[in-house]
mmCIF file of C-alpha atoms and ligand atoms in Angstrom:
data_model
loop_
_atom_site.group_PDB
_atom_site.id
_atom_site.type_symbol
_atom_site.label_atom_id
_atom_site.label_comp_id
_atom_site.label_asym_id
_atom_site.label_seq_id
_atom_site.Cartn_x
_atom_site.Cartn_y
_atom_site.Cartn_z
ATOM 1 C CA UNK U 842 4.722 16.920 12.985
ATOM 2 C CA UNK U 843 1.315 15.834 11.543
ATOM 3 C CA UNK U 844 -2.026 16.629 12.754
ATOM 4 C CA UNK U 845 -4.471 14.027 11.893
ATOM 5 C CA UNK U 846 -7.329 16.680 11.857
ATOM 6 C CA UNK U 847 -5.439 18.947 9.372
ATOM 7 C CA UNK U 848 -5.272 16.040 6.807
ATOM 8 C CA UNK U 849 -7.420 16.628 3.709
ATOM 9 C CA UNK U 850 -8.199 14.401 0.493
ATOM 10 C CA UNK U 851 -5.345 13.828 -1.830
ATOM 11 C CA UNK U 852 -6.223 15.452 -5.223
ATOM 12 C CA UNK U 853 -3.026 14.345 -6.767
ATOM 13 C CA UNK U 854 -3.624 10.614 -7.065
ATOM 14 C CA UNK U 855 -3.533 9.298 -10.952
ATOM 15 C CA UNK U 856 -5.087 5.958 -10.282
ATOM 16 C CA UNK U 857 -5.894 3.774 -7.267
ATOM 17 C CA UNK U 858 -8.044 3.415 -4.474
ATOM 18 C CA UNK U 859 -10.032 6.240 -2.549
ATOM 19 C CA UNK U 860 -9.013 7.287 0.723
ATOM 20 C CA UNK U 861 -5.364 8.554 0.215
ATOM 21 C CA UNK U 862 -4.812 11.690 2.440
ATOM 22 C CA UNK U 863 -2.317 14.629 2.412
ATOM 23 C CA UNK U 864 -1.312 17.453 4.718
ATOM 24 C CA UNK U 865 -1.880 21.376 4.369
ATOM 25 C CA UNK U 866 1.616 21.511 3.015
ATOM 26 C CA UNK U 867 1.022 18.684 0.400
ATOM 27 C CA UNK U 868 4.582 17.428 1.138
ATOM 28 C CA UNK U 869 3.295 14.059 2.346
ATOM 29 C CA UNK U 870 0.917 11.505 1.814
ATOM 30 C CA UNK U 871 -1.114 9.374 3.902
ATOM 31 C CA UNK U 872 -2.318 6.205 2.658
ATOM 32 C CA UNK U 873 -4.295 3.093 4.090
ATOM 33 C CA UNK U 874 -1.999 0.317 3.955
ATOM 34 C CA UNK U 875 -1.298 -3.377 4.591
ATOM 35 C CA UNK U 876 1.460 -4.694 6.926
ATOM 36 C CA UNK U 877 3.263 -6.221 3.775
ATOM 37 C CA UNK U 878 3.271 -2.437 2.528
ATOM 38 C CA UNK U 879 5.135 -1.195 5.659
ATOM 39 C CA UNK U 880 7.329 -4.275 5.899
ATOM 40 C CA UNK U 881 8.641 -3.675 2.727
ATOM 41 C CA UNK U 882 9.373 0.115 2.929
ATOM 42 C CA UNK U 883 11.256 -0.761 6.166
ATOM 43 C CA UNK U 884 13.365 -3.358 4.523
ATOM 44 C CA UNK U 885 14.290 -1.669 1.463
ATOM 45 C CA UNK U 886 15.203 1.286 3.700
ATOM 46 C CA UNK U 887 17.587 -1.246 5.759
ATOM 47 C CA UNK U 888 18.987 -3.233 3.451
ATOM 48 C CA UNK U 889 18.141 -1.837 -0.336
ATOM 49 C CA UNK U 890 19.272 1.589 -0.422
ATOM 50 C CA UNK U 891 19.412 1.407 -4.235
ATOM 51 C CA UNK U 892 15.950 0.250 -4.573
ATOM 52 C CA UNK U 893 14.714 2.826 -1.543
ATOM 53 C CA UNK U 894 16.226 5.429 -3.672
ATOM 54 C CA UNK U 895 13.566 4.964 -6.255
ATOM 55 C CA UNK U 896 10.825 4.546 -3.571
ATOM 56 C CA UNK U 897 8.791 7.610 -2.091
ATOM 57 C CA UNK U 898 10.847 8.499 1.293
ATOM 58 C CA UNK U 899 8.986 6.409 4.063
ATOM 59 C CA UNK U 900 8.204 8.602 7.254
ATOM 60 C CA UNK U 901 6.564 6.201 9.147
ATOM 61 C CA UNK U 902 2.928 5.030 9.732
ATOM 62 C CA UNK U 903 -0.145 6.498 11.605
ATOM 63 C CA UNK U 904 -2.937 4.960 13.062
ATOM 64 C CA UNK U 905 -6.294 6.585 12.233
ATOM 65 C CA UNK U 906 -8.893 5.174 14.510
ATOM 66 C CA UNK U 907 -12.555 6.033 15.932
ATOM 67 C CA UNK U 908 -11.035 5.649 19.467
ATOM 68 C CA UNK U 909 -9.642 9.334 19.363
ATOM 69 C CA UNK U 910 -6.096 8.078 19.853
ATOM 70 C CA UNK U 911 -4.259 8.814 16.602
ATOM 71 C CA UNK U 912 -0.800 8.593 16.901
ATOM 72 C CA UNK U 913 2.611 8.340 14.699
ATOM 73 C CA UNK U 914 5.325 5.622 14.826
ATOM 74 C CA UNK U 915 8.602 6.372 13.507
ATOM 75 C CA UNK U 916 10.335 3.804 11.024
ATOM 76 C CA UNK U 917 11.941 1.035 13.320
ATOM 77 C CA UNK U 918 15.171 1.165 12.075
ATOM 78 C CA UNK U 919 18.402 3.459 11.822
ATOM 79 C CA UNK U 920 16.407 6.734 12.038
ATOM 80 C CA UNK U 921 17.745 8.212 8.781
ATOM 81 C CA UNK U 922 14.333 9.807 8.476
ATOM 82 C CA UNK U 923 12.936 12.526 10.796
ATOM 83 C CA UNK U 924 11.001 10.612 13.516
ATOM 84 C CA UNK U 925 7.594 12.054 13.568
ATOM 85 C CA UNK U 926 6.342 12.854 16.758
ATOM 86 C CA UNK U 927 2.943 11.862 18.482
ATOM 87 C CA UNK U 928 0.015 14.083 17.572
ATOM 88 C CA UNK U 929 -2.484 16.179 19.356
ATOM 89 C CA UNK U 930 -5.822 16.420 17.700
ATOM 90 C CA UNK U 931 -7.295 12.963 16.268
ATOM 91 C CA UNK U 932 -9.296 12.684 13.324
ATOM 92 C CA UNK U 933 -12.576 11.111 14.254
ATOM 93 C CA UNK U 934 -13.930 8.375 12.210
ATOM 94 C CA UNK U 935 -17.141 10.528 11.273
ATOM 95 C CA UNK U 936 -14.776 12.855 9.596
ATOM 96 C CA UNK U 937 -12.983 10.073 7.947
ATOM 97 C CA UNK U 938 -16.243 8.626 6.372
ATOM 98 C CA UNK U 939 -17.062 11.987 5.294
ATOM 99 C CA UNK U 940 -13.592 12.703 3.771
ATOM 100 C CA UNK U 941 -13.219 9.568 1.803
ATOM 101 C CA UNK U 942 -16.770 8.787 0.917
ATOM 102 C CA UNK U 943 -16.489 5.504 2.017
ATOM 103 C CA UNK U 944 -15.494 3.710 5.320
ATOM 104 C CA UNK U 945 -11.813 2.815 5.627
ATOM 105 C CA UNK U 946 -11.170 -0.670 5.789
ATOM 106 C CA UNK U 947 -7.966 -0.091 7.445
ATOM 107 C CA UNK U 948 -6.856 2.272 10.243
ATOM 108 C CA UNK U 949 -3.299 1.847 9.560
ATOM 109 C CA UNK U 950 -1.656 4.400 7.193
ATOM 110 C CA UNK U 951 1.849 4.773 5.956
ATOM 111 C CA UNK U 952 3.121 8.051 5.718
ATOM 112 C CA UNK U 953 4.957 8.982 2.347
ATOM 113 C CA UNK U 954 6.757 11.584 0.608
ATOM 114 C CA UNK U 955 4.385 13.085 -1.799
ATOM 115 C CA UNK U 956 6.660 12.557 -4.846
ATOM 116 C CA UNK U 957 4.732 15.364 -6.653
ATOM 117 C CA UNK U 958 4.873 17.868 -3.894
ATOM 118 C CA UNK U 959 7.804 19.796 -5.240
ATOM 119 C CA UNK U 960 6.223 20.422 -8.606
ATOM 120 C CA UNK U 961 3.869 23.653 -9.193
ATOM 121 C CA UNK U 962 1.508 21.758 -11.832
ATOM 122 C CA UNK U 963 2.556 17.919 -11.720
ATOM 123 C CA UNK U 964 1.726 15.745 -14.616
ATOM 124 C CA UNK U 965 1.374 12.354 -13.364
ATOM 125 C CA UNK U 966 1.521 8.625 -14.916
ATOM 126 C CA UNK U 967 0.787 5.648 -12.983
ATOM 127 C CA UNK U 968 1.876 2.391 -14.946
ATOM 128 C CA UNK U 969 0.784 -0.706 -13.139
ATOM 129 C CA UNK U 970 3.337 -3.230 -13.792
ATOM 130 C CA UNK U 971 3.071 -7.103 -14.210
ATOM 131 C CA UNK U 972 1.431 -9.326 -16.658
ATOM 132 C CA UNK U 973 0.431 -11.739 -13.778
ATOM 133 C CA UNK U 974 -1.522 -9.227 -11.683
ATOM 134 C CA UNK U 975 -2.535 -11.570 -8.597
ATOM 135 C CA UNK U 976 -0.320 -13.059 -5.993
ATOM 136 C CA UNK U 977 -0.712 -16.472 -4.418
ATOM 137 C CA UNK U 978 -3.297 -15.454 -2.046
ATOM 138 C CA UNK U 979 -5.701 -14.393 -4.647
ATOM 139 C CA UNK U 980 -8.792 -16.830 -4.978
ATOM 140 C CA UNK U 981 -9.855 -18.179 -8.419
ATOM 141 C CA UNK U 982 -12.704 -15.974 -9.336
ATOM 142 C CA UNK U 983 -9.792 -13.065 -8.705
ATOM 143 C CA UNK U 984 -7.150 -14.369 -10.694
ATOM 144 C CA UNK U 985 -9.544 -15.075 -13.620
ATOM 145 C CA UNK U 986 -10.561 -11.575 -13.442
ATOM 146 C CA UNK U 987 -7.359 -9.890 -13.737
ATOM 147 C CA UNK U 988 -5.768 -12.432 -16.163
ATOM 148 C CA UNK U 989 -8.811 -11.014 -18.544
ATOM 149 C CA UNK U 990 -8.012 -7.784 -17.924
ATOM 150 C CA UNK U 991 -4.291 -8.319 -18.594
ATOM 151 C CA UNK U 992 -5.401 -10.607 -21.939
ATOM 152 C CA UNK U 993 -7.149 -7.685 -23.420
ATOM 153 C CA UNK U 994 -4.621 -4.599 -22.329
ATOM 154 C CA UNK U 995 -1.246 -4.014 -23.045
ATOM 155 C CA UNK U 996 -0.437 -5.792 -19.527
ATOM 156 C CA UNK U 997 -0.126 -9.296 -21.036
ATOM 157 C CA UNK U 998 2.121 -8.446 -24.062
ATOM 158 C CA UNK U 999 4.000 -5.571 -22.626
ATOM 159 C CA UNK U 1000 3.951 -6.081 -18.805
ATOM 160 C CA UNK U 1001 2.404 -2.898 -18.010
ATOM 161 C CA UNK U 1002 -0.804 -0.947 -18.615
ATOM 162 C CA UNK U 1003 -1.427 3.180 -18.313
ATOM 163 C CA UNK U 1004 -3.368 2.828 -14.909
ATOM 164 C CA UNK U 1005 -4.212 6.228 -14.587
ATOM 165 C CA UNK U 1006 -2.787 9.887 -15.474
ATOM 166 C CA UNK U 1007 -3.422 13.710 -15.228
ATOM 167 C CA UNK U 1008 -2.371 16.586 -16.944
ATOM 168 C CA UNK U 1009 -2.631 20.255 -16.342
ATOM 169 C CA UNK U 1010 -4.006 21.559 -19.648
ATOM 170 C CA UNK U 1011 -3.396 25.200 -18.421
ATOM 171 C CA UNK U 1012 -5.816 28.018 -18.066
ATOM 172 C CA UNK U 1013 -9.227 28.015 -20.280
ATOM 173 C CA UNK U 1014 -8.792 24.187 -20.485
ATOM 174 C CA UNK U 1015 -11.208 22.819 -22.486
ATOM 175 C CA UNK U 1016 -13.943 19.635 -22.026
ATOM 176 C CA UNK U 1017 -11.496 16.878 -23.818
ATOM 177 C CA UNK U 1018 -15.048 15.101 -24.660
ATOM 178 C CA UNK U 1019 -16.344 18.232 -26.495
ATOM 179 C CA UNK U 1020 -13.036 18.199 -28.895
ATOM 180 C CA UNK U 1021 -12.485 14.816 -29.473
ATOM 181 C CA UNK U 1022 -15.391 11.699 -29.213
ATOM 182 C CA UNK U 1023 -12.901 9.346 -28.565
ATOM 183 C CA UNK U 1024 -12.061 10.466 -25.152
ATOM 184 C CA UNK U 1025 -15.720 10.035 -24.149
ATOM 185 C CA UNK U 1026 -15.771 8.235 -20.634
ATOM 186 C CA UNK U 1027 -12.079 8.093 -20.337
ATOM 187 C CA UNK U 1028 -11.267 11.831 -19.232
ATOM 188 C CA UNK U 1029 -12.821 14.398 -17.285
ATOM 189 C CA UNK U 1030 -11.742 18.097 -17.189
ATOM 190 C CA UNK U 1031 -11.852 19.273 -13.431
ATOM 191 C CA UNK U 1032 -12.323 22.859 -14.234
ATOM 192 C CA UNK U 1033 -11.093 23.849 -10.834
ATOM 193 C CA UNK U 1034 -7.617 22.492 -11.036
ATOM 194 C CA UNK U 1035 -7.445 22.592 -14.821
ATOM 195 C CA UNK U 1036 -6.416 19.298 -15.175
ATOM 196 C CA UNK U 1037 -7.660 16.437 -17.551
ATOM 197 C CA UNK U 1038 -8.121 13.351 -15.401
ATOM 198 C CA UNK U 1039 -7.917 9.846 -17.268
ATOM 199 C CA UNK U 1040 -9.677 6.989 -15.529
ATOM 200 C CA UNK U 1041 -8.488 3.426 -15.502
ATOM 201 C CA UNK U 1042 -10.420 2.516 -18.568
ATOM 202 C CA UNK U 1043 -8.612 4.941 -20.830
ATOM 203 C CA UNK U 1044 -5.275 3.016 -20.294
ATOM 204 C CA UNK U 1045 -7.366 -0.039 -21.375
ATOM 205 C CA UNK U 1046 -8.207 1.069 -24.754
ATOM 206 C CA UNK U 1047 -4.819 0.705 -25.901
ATOM 207 C CA UNK U 1048 -2.677 -2.168 -27.439
ATOM 208 C CA UNK U 1049 0.800 -3.123 -27.932
ATOM 209 C CA UNK U 1050 0.621 -1.105 -31.058
ATOM 210 C CA UNK U 1051 -1.013 1.966 -30.053
ATOM 211 C CA UNK U 1052 -0.035 2.492 -26.598
ATOM 212 C CA UNK U 1053 2.458 5.111 -27.659
ATOM 213 C CA UNK U 1054 -0.625 7.139 -28.296
ATOM 214 C CA UNK U 1055 -1.474 6.955 -24.935
ATOM 215 C CA UNK U 1056 1.755 8.448 -23.666
ATOM 216 C CA UNK U 1057 1.808 11.201 -26.156
ATOM 217 C CA UNK U 1058 -1.328 12.614 -24.308
ATOM 218 C CA UNK U 1059 0.995 12.534 -21.282
ATOM 219 C CA UNK U 1060 3.935 14.124 -22.356
ATOM 220 C CA UNK U 1061 2.359 16.542 -24.792
ATOM 221 C CA UNK U 1062 -0.901 17.227 -23.466
ATOM 222 C CA UNK U 1063 -3.256 17.929 -26.734
ATOM 223 C CA UNK U 1064 -4.305 21.332 -26.883
ATOM 224 C CA UNK U 1065 -6.641 21.296 -29.896
ATOM 225 C CA UNK U 1066 -5.004 24.822 -31.118
ATOM 226 C CA UNK U 1067 -1.906 25.824 -32.432
ATOM 227 C CA UNK U 1068 0.726 23.660 -33.549
ATOM 228 C CA UNK U 1069 3.475 22.389 -31.236
ATOM 229 C CA UNK U 1070 6.339 25.059 -30.724
ATOM 230 C CA UNK U 1071 9.602 23.942 -30.727
ATOM 231 C CA UNK U 1072 9.787 24.949 -27.027
ATOM 232 C CA UNK U 1073 7.202 22.249 -26.179
ATOM 233 C CA UNK U 1074 9.053 19.406 -27.820
ATOM 234 C CA UNK U 1075 12.153 20.102 -26.260
ATOM 235 C CA UNK U 1076 10.510 20.111 -22.786
ATOM 236 C CA UNK U 1077 8.991 16.866 -23.774
ATOM 237 C CA UNK U 1078 12.334 15.555 -25.099
ATOM 238 C CA UNK U 1079 14.355 16.571 -21.832
ATOM 239 C CA UNK U 1080 11.562 14.812 -19.753
ATOM 240 C CA UNK U 1081 11.849 11.765 -21.767
ATOM 241 C CA UNK U 1082 15.451 11.869 -21.414
ATOM 242 C CA UNK U 1083 15.168 11.849 -17.851
ATOM 243 C CA UNK U 1084 12.169 9.309 -17.785
ATOM 244 C CA UNK U 1085 14.523 6.846 -19.848
ATOM 245 C CA UNK U 1086 17.600 7.376 -17.583
ATOM 246 C CA UNK U 1087 15.481 6.840 -14.357
ATOM 247 C CA UNK U 1088 13.463 3.451 -15.520
ATOM 248 C CA UNK U 1089 16.865 2.105 -17.053
ATOM 249 C CA UNK U 1090 18.429 2.526 -13.556
ATOM 250 C CA UNK U 1091 15.523 0.884 -12.014
ATOM 251 C CA UNK U 1092 15.617 -1.998 -14.615
ATOM 252 C CA UNK U 1093 19.168 -2.604 -13.394
ATOM 253 C CA UNK U 1094 18.171 -2.618 -9.956
ATOM 254 C CA UNK U 1095 15.724 -5.245 -10.712
ATOM 255 C CA UNK U 1096 18.092 -7.257 -12.681
ATOM 256 C CA UNK U 1097 20.195 -7.811 -9.341
ATOM 257 C CA UNK U 1098 17.764 -7.925 -6.989
ATOM 258 C CA UNK U 1099 15.065 -10.862 -6.057
ATOM 259 C CA UNK U 1100 11.415 -9.258 -5.643
ATOM 260 C CA UNK U 1101 7.909 -10.142 -6.171
ATOM 261 C CA UNK U 1102 5.811 -7.433 -6.508
ATOM 262 C CA UNK U 1103 2.164 -7.432 -7.796
ATOM 263 C CA UNK U 1104 0.615 -4.631 -9.206
ATOM 264 C CA UNK U 1105 3.296 -2.150 -7.929
ATOM 265 C CA UNK U 1106 3.569 0.848 -10.527
ATOM 266 C CA UNK U 1107 5.904 3.027 -11.869
ATOM 267 C CA UNK U 1108 5.127 6.723 -11.095
ATOM 268 C CA UNK U 1109 5.908 9.260 -13.619
ATOM 269 C CA UNK U 1110 5.847 13.067 -12.699
ATOM 270 C CA UNK U 1111 7.171 16.120 -14.513
ATOM 271 C CA UNK U 1112 6.636 19.610 -14.371
ATOM 272 C CA UNK U 1113 3.277 20.329 -16.491
ATOM 273 C CA UNK U 1114 3.617 24.430 -15.877
ATOM 274 C CA UNK U 1115 5.840 25.623 -18.739
ATOM 275 C CA UNK U 1116 7.282 28.692 -16.981
ATOM 276 C CA UNK U 1117 8.075 26.738 -13.698
ATOM 277 C CA UNK U 1118 9.809 23.933 -16.011
ATOM 278 C CA UNK U 1119 11.970 26.492 -17.660
ATOM 279 C CA UNK U 1120 12.936 28.470 -14.206
ATOM 280 C CA UNK U 1121 13.769 25.114 -12.843
ATOM 281 C CA UNK U 1122 15.810 24.201 -16.065
ATOM 282 C CA UNK U 1123 17.686 27.233 -15.778
ATOM 283 C CA UNK U 1124 18.598 26.747 -12.099
ATOM 284 C CA UNK U 1125 19.538 23.130 -12.787
ATOM 285 C CA UNK U 1126 21.761 24.345 -15.732
ATOM 286 C CA UNK U 1127 23.836 26.848 -13.320
ATOM 287 C CA UNK U 1128 24.200 24.154 -10.578
ATOM 288 C CA UNK U 1129 24.173 21.020 -11.831
ATOM 289 C CA UNK U 1130 25.851 17.832 -10.563
ATOM 290 C CA UNK U 1131 24.206 16.022 -7.376
ATOM 291 C CA UNK U 1132 21.121 18.035 -7.709
ATOM 292 C CA UNK U 1133 19.448 15.788 -10.548
ATOM 293 C CA UNK U 1134 17.362 12.552 -10.260
ATOM 294 C CA UNK U 1135 19.266 11.570 -13.063
ATOM 295 C CA UNK U 1136 22.627 10.363 -11.796
ATOM 296 C CA UNK U 1137 24.865 9.567 -15.079
ATOM 297 C CA UNK U 1138 24.386 12.333 -17.583
ATOM 298 C CA UNK U 1139 25.628 11.152 -20.866
ATOM 299 C CA UNK U 1140 28.088 14.051 -21.012
ATOM 300 C CA UNK U 1141 26.410 16.493 -23.188
ATOM 301 C CA UNK U 1142 27.386 19.823 -21.788
ATOM 302 C CA UNK U 1143 27.219 22.034 -24.968
ATOM 303 C CA UNK U 1144 24.508 23.993 -22.972
ATOM 304 C CA UNK U 1145 26.189 24.924 -19.803
ATOM 305 C CA UNK U 1146 27.033 28.388 -19.437
ATOM 306 C CA UNK U 1147 29.488 30.080 -17.225
ATOM 307 C CA UNK U 1148 27.525 31.956 -14.438
ATOM 308 C CA UNK U 1149 29.118 33.974 -11.677
ATOM 309 C CA UNK U 1150 25.588 34.083 -9.919
ATOM 310 C CA UNK U 1151 25.819 32.341 -6.651
ATOM 311 C CA UNK U 1152 22.381 30.503 -6.343
ATOM 312 C CA UNK U 1153 22.945 28.261 -3.206
ATOM 313 C CA UNK U 1154 22.043 31.312 -0.620
ATOM 314 C CA UNK U 1155 19.619 28.788 0.723
ATOM 315 C CA UNK U 1156 20.923 25.438 1.709
ATOM 316 C CA UNK U 1157 17.496 24.381 3.182
ATOM 317 C CA UNK U 1158 15.716 24.508 -0.378
ATOM 318 C CA UNK U 1159 15.662 21.062 -2.458
ATOM 319 C CA UNK U 1160 16.801 21.706 -5.974
ATOM 320 C CA UNK U 1161 13.533 21.723 -8.495
ATOM 321 C CA UNK U 1162 12.961 18.644 -10.319
ATOM 322 C CA UNK U 1163 11.831 18.593 -14.200
ATOM 323 C CA UNK U 1164 10.732 15.185 -13.852
ATOM 324 C CA UNK U 1165 10.870 12.254 -11.632
ATOM 325 C CA UNK U 1166 10.112 8.140 -11.605
ATOM 326 C CA UNK U 1167 9.348 6.284 -8.612
ATOM 327 C CA UNK U 1168 7.946 3.059 -7.632
ATOM 328 C CA UNK U 1169 5.160 2.754 -5.656
ATOM 329 C CA UNK U 1170 2.345 0.511 -4.326
ATOM 330 C CA UNK U 1171 3.870 -2.589 -2.257
ATOM 331 C CA UNK U 1172 0.448 -3.733 -1.004
ATOM 332 C CA UNK U 1173 1.772 -6.962 -2.514
ATOM 333 C CA UNK U 1174 5.369 -6.845 -2.766
ATOM 334 C CA UNK U 1175 7.834 -9.172 -1.088
ATOM 335 C CA UNK U 1176 11.532 -10.145 -1.133
ATOM 336 C CA UNK U 1177 12.328 -13.848 -2.573
ATOM 337 C CA UNK U 1178 15.661 -14.504 -1.817
ATOM 338 C CA UNK U 1179 17.141 -17.070 -3.813
ATOM 339 C CA UNK U 1180 14.488 -17.257 -6.343
ATOM 340 C CA UNK U 1181 15.781 -14.854 -9.095
ATOM 341 C CA UNK U 1182 14.826 -11.524 -10.524
ATOM 342 C CA UNK U 1183 11.354 -10.482 -10.740
ATOM 343 C CA UNK U 1184 10.550 -11.258 -14.451
ATOM 344 C CA UNK U 1185 7.337 -10.275 -14.443
ATOM 345 C CA UNK U 1186 7.905 -6.521 -13.339
ATOM 346 C CA UNK U 1187 11.561 -6.560 -15.328
ATOM 347 C CA UNK U 1188 9.102 -7.283 -18.362
ATOM 348 C CA UNK U 1189 6.554 -4.140 -17.877
ATOM 349 C CA UNK U 1190 9.847 -1.903 -17.066
ATOM 350 C CA UNK U 1191 11.955 -3.216 -20.114
ATOM 351 C CA UNK U 1192 8.869 -2.605 -22.312
ATOM 352 C CA UNK U 1193 8.740 1.155 -20.404
ATOM 353 C CA UNK U 1194 12.222 2.096 -21.569
ATOM 354 C CA UNK U 1195 11.268 0.630 -25.190
ATOM 355 C CA UNK U 1196 8.011 2.947 -25.474
ATOM 356 C CA UNK U 1197 9.394 5.956 -23.973
ATOM 357 C CA UNK U 1198 12.748 5.859 -26.246
ATOM 358 C CA UNK U 1199 10.376 5.076 -29.315
ATOM 359 C CA UNK U 1200 8.504 8.380 -27.955
ATOM 360 C CA UNK U 1201 11.571 10.402 -27.749
ATOM 361 C CA UNK U 1202 12.556 9.376 -31.331
ATOM 362 C CA UNK U 1203 9.261 10.563 -32.335
ATOM 363 C CA UNK U 1204 9.509 13.889 -30.224
ATOM 364 C CA UNK U 1205 12.916 14.441 -31.656
ATOM 365 C CA UNK U 1206 12.060 13.660 -35.550
ATOM 366 C CA UNK U 1207 9.467 16.838 -35.140
ATOM 367 C CA UNK U 1208 11.971 19.197 -33.655
HETATM 368 P P1 ADP T 2584 -3.685 1.726 -4.671
HETATM 369 O O1 ADP T 2584 -3.307 1.672 -6.140
HETATM 370 O O2 ADP T 2584 -3.551 0.369 -3.531
HETATM 371 O O3 ADP T 2584 -4.566 2.478 -4.191
HETATM 372 P P2 ADP T 2584 -1.301 3.367 -4.595
HETATM 373 O O4 ADP T 2584 0.253 3.404 -3.978
HETATM 374 O O5 ADP T 2584 -1.113 2.971 -5.743
HETATM 375 O O6 ADP T 2584 -2.373 2.558 -3.845
HETATM 376 O O7 ADP T 2584 -1.604 4.869 -4.709
HETATM 377 C C1 ADP T 2584 -2.686 5.252 -5.283
HETATM 378 C C2 ADP T 2584 -2.486 6.501 -5.945
HETATM 379 O O8 ADP T 2584 -1.792 7.605 -5.084
HETATM 380 C C3 ADP T 2584 -1.160 6.268 -7.220
HETATM 381 O O9 ADP T 2584 -1.515 6.424 -8.516
HETATM 382 C C4 ADP T 2584 -0.299 7.775 -7.202
HETATM 383 O O10 ADP T 2584 -1.021 8.536 -8.215
HETATM 384 C C5 ADP T 2584 -0.840 8.245 -5.657
HETATM 385 N N1 ADP T 2584 0.648 8.347 -4.858
HETATM 386 C C6 ADP T 2584 0.408 7.074 -4.133
HETATM 387 N N2 ADP T 2584 1.871 7.215 -3.137
HETATM 388 C C7 ADP T 2584 2.359 8.420 -3.868
HETATM 389 C C8 ADP T 2584 3.209 9.066 -3.384
HETATM 390 N N3 ADP T 2584 4.302 8.855 -2.666
HETATM 391 N N4 ADP T 2584 3.401 10.344 -3.927
HETATM 392 C C9 ADP T 2584 2.932 10.767 -4.868
HETATM 393 N N5 ADP T 2584 1.415 10.266 -5.286
HETATM 394 C C10 ADP T 2584 1.402 9.072 -4.673
HETATM 395 MN MN1 MN T 2585 -1.740 1.630 -7.250
#
């Protein structure tokens, strides 16, 4: 049930255009979209459940307009997602302008699950996939510009680049650029939220050889203080294990599907609040199985404890998550039946598995 007048700026975006909104609960994102993106979400939901499982839950579309007639439309399929009833109060265009800082180019928005919504302090990494970053509708100048960005970043050699990220630095978070000159112009401290926000230039500073350092700042945010504790390294290792399992699943899905995605992203999210992380881990250990985003755990149950405590007194509550990976941004995505797997995207997905695995090895060596 969305009241457009209650929508506010979504503050957890790691990259991309302005204009993403959220609701007061923080459980959804409302994002300006293209018809192609809506069509892709609908078809994935209807006929590609394996891929849809790694996409944010699609909840419908929302028309934000100047003519005071905001309304929602439920997905036009089998109704597995709850329909969104029409809303009462409209979001006026003036207010839209004020919220966005710039005029919306489209009134058509897509309503999605906020995949970071269930985390207390989500640390978010947006990996833009593809060495080729333009689709056939792009004009020559745009192709040339994007090819140049790809050639001078990891996009070309690895098939992905870090498009943006944000990490919670905790109480007393310091200005990153005061600690490390090299971060000037790449990272800013948001004092209110205690997050470091890495801009799109950050990811462009890395090459094939050193991109692992870009990930290290994500998975083990710098503290400029005491050495890493064992607990910190263990959390990082656990997150990486889940990320790798998820991205490997995503790789398999792309290997047996025929898509053409241009500038879609892998969105990695993990719990950045150590206490919340440990609490979630404890709950998951006492109630394993279906809850986890990692489907096939690799048979390690040495940590499992027999616990008589019955945790499921509240069936409504989603199990907590330590980490999750989703595919996002389908503004230029389509199906390509008969044309084979999406090698442009697969290259980036495979490189991501490789870099995450290298990083996990490093973290485990330090343990
Ligand atoms: P664009 O890049 O075209 O502006 P994206 O779909 O990539 O649009 O969204 C921009 C940013 O918003 C992403 O980098 C991500 O951090 C955030 N975002 C988008 N969709 C979701 C979602 N469903 N849940 C959480 N965050 C999202
Ligand atoms: Mn994007």
